[in-house]
XYZ file of C-alpha atoms in Angstrom:
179
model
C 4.664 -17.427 23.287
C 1.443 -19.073 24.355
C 2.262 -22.925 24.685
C -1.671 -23.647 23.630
C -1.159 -21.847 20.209
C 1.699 -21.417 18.348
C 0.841 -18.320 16.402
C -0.141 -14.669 18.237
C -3.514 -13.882 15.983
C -5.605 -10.745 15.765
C -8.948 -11.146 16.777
C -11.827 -10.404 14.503
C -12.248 -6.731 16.617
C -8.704 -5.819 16.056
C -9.259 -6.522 12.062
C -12.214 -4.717 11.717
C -10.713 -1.452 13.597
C -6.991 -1.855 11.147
C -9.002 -2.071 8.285
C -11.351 0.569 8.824
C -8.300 2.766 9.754
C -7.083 2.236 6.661
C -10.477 2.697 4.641
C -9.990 -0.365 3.253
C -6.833 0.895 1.136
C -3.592 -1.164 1.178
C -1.305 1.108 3.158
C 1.781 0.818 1.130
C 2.014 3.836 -0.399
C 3.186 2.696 -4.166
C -0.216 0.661 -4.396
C -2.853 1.807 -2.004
C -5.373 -0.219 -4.051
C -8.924 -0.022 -2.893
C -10.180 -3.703 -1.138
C -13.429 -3.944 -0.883
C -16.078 -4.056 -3.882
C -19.414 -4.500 -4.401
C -19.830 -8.083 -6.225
C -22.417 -8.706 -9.229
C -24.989 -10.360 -6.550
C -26.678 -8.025 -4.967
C -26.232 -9.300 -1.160
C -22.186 -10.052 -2.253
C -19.166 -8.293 -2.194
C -15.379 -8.963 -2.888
C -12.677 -8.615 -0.717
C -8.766 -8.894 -1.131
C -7.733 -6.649 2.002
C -5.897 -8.524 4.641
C -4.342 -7.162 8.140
C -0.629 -8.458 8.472
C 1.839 -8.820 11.548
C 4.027 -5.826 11.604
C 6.533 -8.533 13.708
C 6.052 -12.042 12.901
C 2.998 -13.959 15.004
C 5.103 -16.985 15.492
C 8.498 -17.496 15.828
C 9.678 -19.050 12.387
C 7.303 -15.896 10.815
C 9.251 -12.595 9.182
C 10.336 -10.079 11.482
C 10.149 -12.100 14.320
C 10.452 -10.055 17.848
C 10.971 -12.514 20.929
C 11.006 -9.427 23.410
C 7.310 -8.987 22.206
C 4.259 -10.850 24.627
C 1.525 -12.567 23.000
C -0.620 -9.602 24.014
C 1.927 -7.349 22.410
C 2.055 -9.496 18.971
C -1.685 -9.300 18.370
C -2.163 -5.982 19.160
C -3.288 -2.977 17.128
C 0.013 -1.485 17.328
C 1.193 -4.575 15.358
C -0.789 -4.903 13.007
C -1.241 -2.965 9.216
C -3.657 -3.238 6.823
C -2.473 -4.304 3.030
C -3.848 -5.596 0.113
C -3.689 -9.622 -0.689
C -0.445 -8.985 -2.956
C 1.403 -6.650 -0.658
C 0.433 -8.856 2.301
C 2.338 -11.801 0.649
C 5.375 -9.703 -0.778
C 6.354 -7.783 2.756
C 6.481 -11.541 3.849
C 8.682 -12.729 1.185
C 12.107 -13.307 2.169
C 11.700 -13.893 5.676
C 10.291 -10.033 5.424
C 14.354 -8.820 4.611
C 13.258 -6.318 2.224
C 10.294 -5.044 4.296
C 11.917 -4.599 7.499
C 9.457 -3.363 10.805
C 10.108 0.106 10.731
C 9.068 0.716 7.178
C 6.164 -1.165 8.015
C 5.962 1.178 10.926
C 6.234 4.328 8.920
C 3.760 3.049 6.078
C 0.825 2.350 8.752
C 1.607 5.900 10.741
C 1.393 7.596 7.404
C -1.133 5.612 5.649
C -3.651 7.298 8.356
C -2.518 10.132 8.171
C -3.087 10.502 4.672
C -6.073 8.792 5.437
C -7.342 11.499 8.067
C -6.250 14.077 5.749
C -8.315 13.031 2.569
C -11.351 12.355 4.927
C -14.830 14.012 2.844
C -12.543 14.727 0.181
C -13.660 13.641 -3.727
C -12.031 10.573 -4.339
C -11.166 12.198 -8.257
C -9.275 14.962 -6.172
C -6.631 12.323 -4.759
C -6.044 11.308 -8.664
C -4.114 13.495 -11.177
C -5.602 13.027 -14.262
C -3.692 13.822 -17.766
C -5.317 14.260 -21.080
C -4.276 15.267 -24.444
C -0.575 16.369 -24.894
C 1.758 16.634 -22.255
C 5.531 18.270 -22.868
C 8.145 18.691 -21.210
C 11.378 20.702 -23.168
C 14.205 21.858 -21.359
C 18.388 21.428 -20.098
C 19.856 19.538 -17.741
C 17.231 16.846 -16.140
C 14.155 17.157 -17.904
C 11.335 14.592 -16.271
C 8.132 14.192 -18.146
C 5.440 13.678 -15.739
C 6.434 14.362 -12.204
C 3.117 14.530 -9.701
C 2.564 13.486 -6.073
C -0.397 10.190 -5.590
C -1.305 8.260 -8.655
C -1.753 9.455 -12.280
C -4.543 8.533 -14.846
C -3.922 8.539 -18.819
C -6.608 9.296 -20.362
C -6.648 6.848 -23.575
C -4.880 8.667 -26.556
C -2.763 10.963 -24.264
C 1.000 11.732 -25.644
C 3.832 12.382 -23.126
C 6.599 13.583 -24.801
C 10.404 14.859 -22.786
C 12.658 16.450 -24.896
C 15.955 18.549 -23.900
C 19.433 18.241 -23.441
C 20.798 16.243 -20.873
C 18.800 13.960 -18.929
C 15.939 12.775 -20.006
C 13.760 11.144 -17.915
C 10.729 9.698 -20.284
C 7.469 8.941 -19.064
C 7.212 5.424 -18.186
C 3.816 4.391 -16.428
C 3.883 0.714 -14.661
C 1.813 -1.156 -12.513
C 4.966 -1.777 -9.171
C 2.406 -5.237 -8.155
C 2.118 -6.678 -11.414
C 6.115 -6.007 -12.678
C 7.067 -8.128 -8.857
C 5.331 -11.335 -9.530
């Protein structure tokens, strides 16, 4: 590690290109919140995206690689783009429970997805449910089972019924049941 700094930073270019890779959408794929929104003042706008160290930027960080060079640390290649709260809870625990190559695998896919869903309708990437939804049957019955995130309409009844297992529809926010 540099002796003149004591943590391995992205510069503001490297940022800009992670975040932009990841259209502004936290790359862990049980949130992939959007970031960036306009703000009631016209010339405004919030922002609670942040690009994180896949390994640590300075040696008492989570995930910590001492093979890595500065260069190395601050690079592209080590860097992912999350929201605020996923940014803090990857880092949590020295980063045990988020180790480098899930990080790894979230970023790779993350653009992927991202390239994939390029000019698409953002109400395409959502499966929306209204009304009644049932699901009878034997054995392992599961109410709603769909791939990307789900929208309730207000009002709508999800009802699993059978014999067996039952798995019930149970619809929670993952960032707000972790703090």
């Amino acid at each position: 590690m540099n002796k003149e700094k004591e943590r391995d930073e992205f510069d503001q270019s490297t940022i800009e290109i992670l975040a932009k890779r990841a259209s502004y959408i936290c790359s862990n794929p049980e949130c992939r919140y959007l970031t960036l929104c306009p703000s009631e003042k016209p010339d405004k706008y919030i922002y609670i995206g942040k690009v994180s160290h896949i390994t640590a930027a300075s040696r008492n960080g989570p995930r910590y690689d001492l093979t890595l060079t500065p260069e190395q640390r601050s690079s592209i290649e080590n860097g992912i783009f999350l929201c605020s709260n996923c940014a803090e809870m990857v880092d949590k625990n020295k980063g045990l429970d988020f180790p480098v190559n899930l990080l790894k695998r979230w970023k790779d896919e993350h653009e992927i997805w991202v390239r994939e869903n390029l000019n698409k309708s953002v109400n395409s990437l959502v499966t929306v449910i209204d009304g009644e939804h049932h699901a009878i049957g034997k054995g392992e019955v599961t109410g709603i089972d769909a791939q990307g995130p789900v929208f309730f309409r207000p009002g709508t009844k999800s009802i699993a019924e059978g014999e067996g297992t039952i798995t019930a529809t149970r619809i929670t926010n993952k960032k707000e049941d972790k703090k």
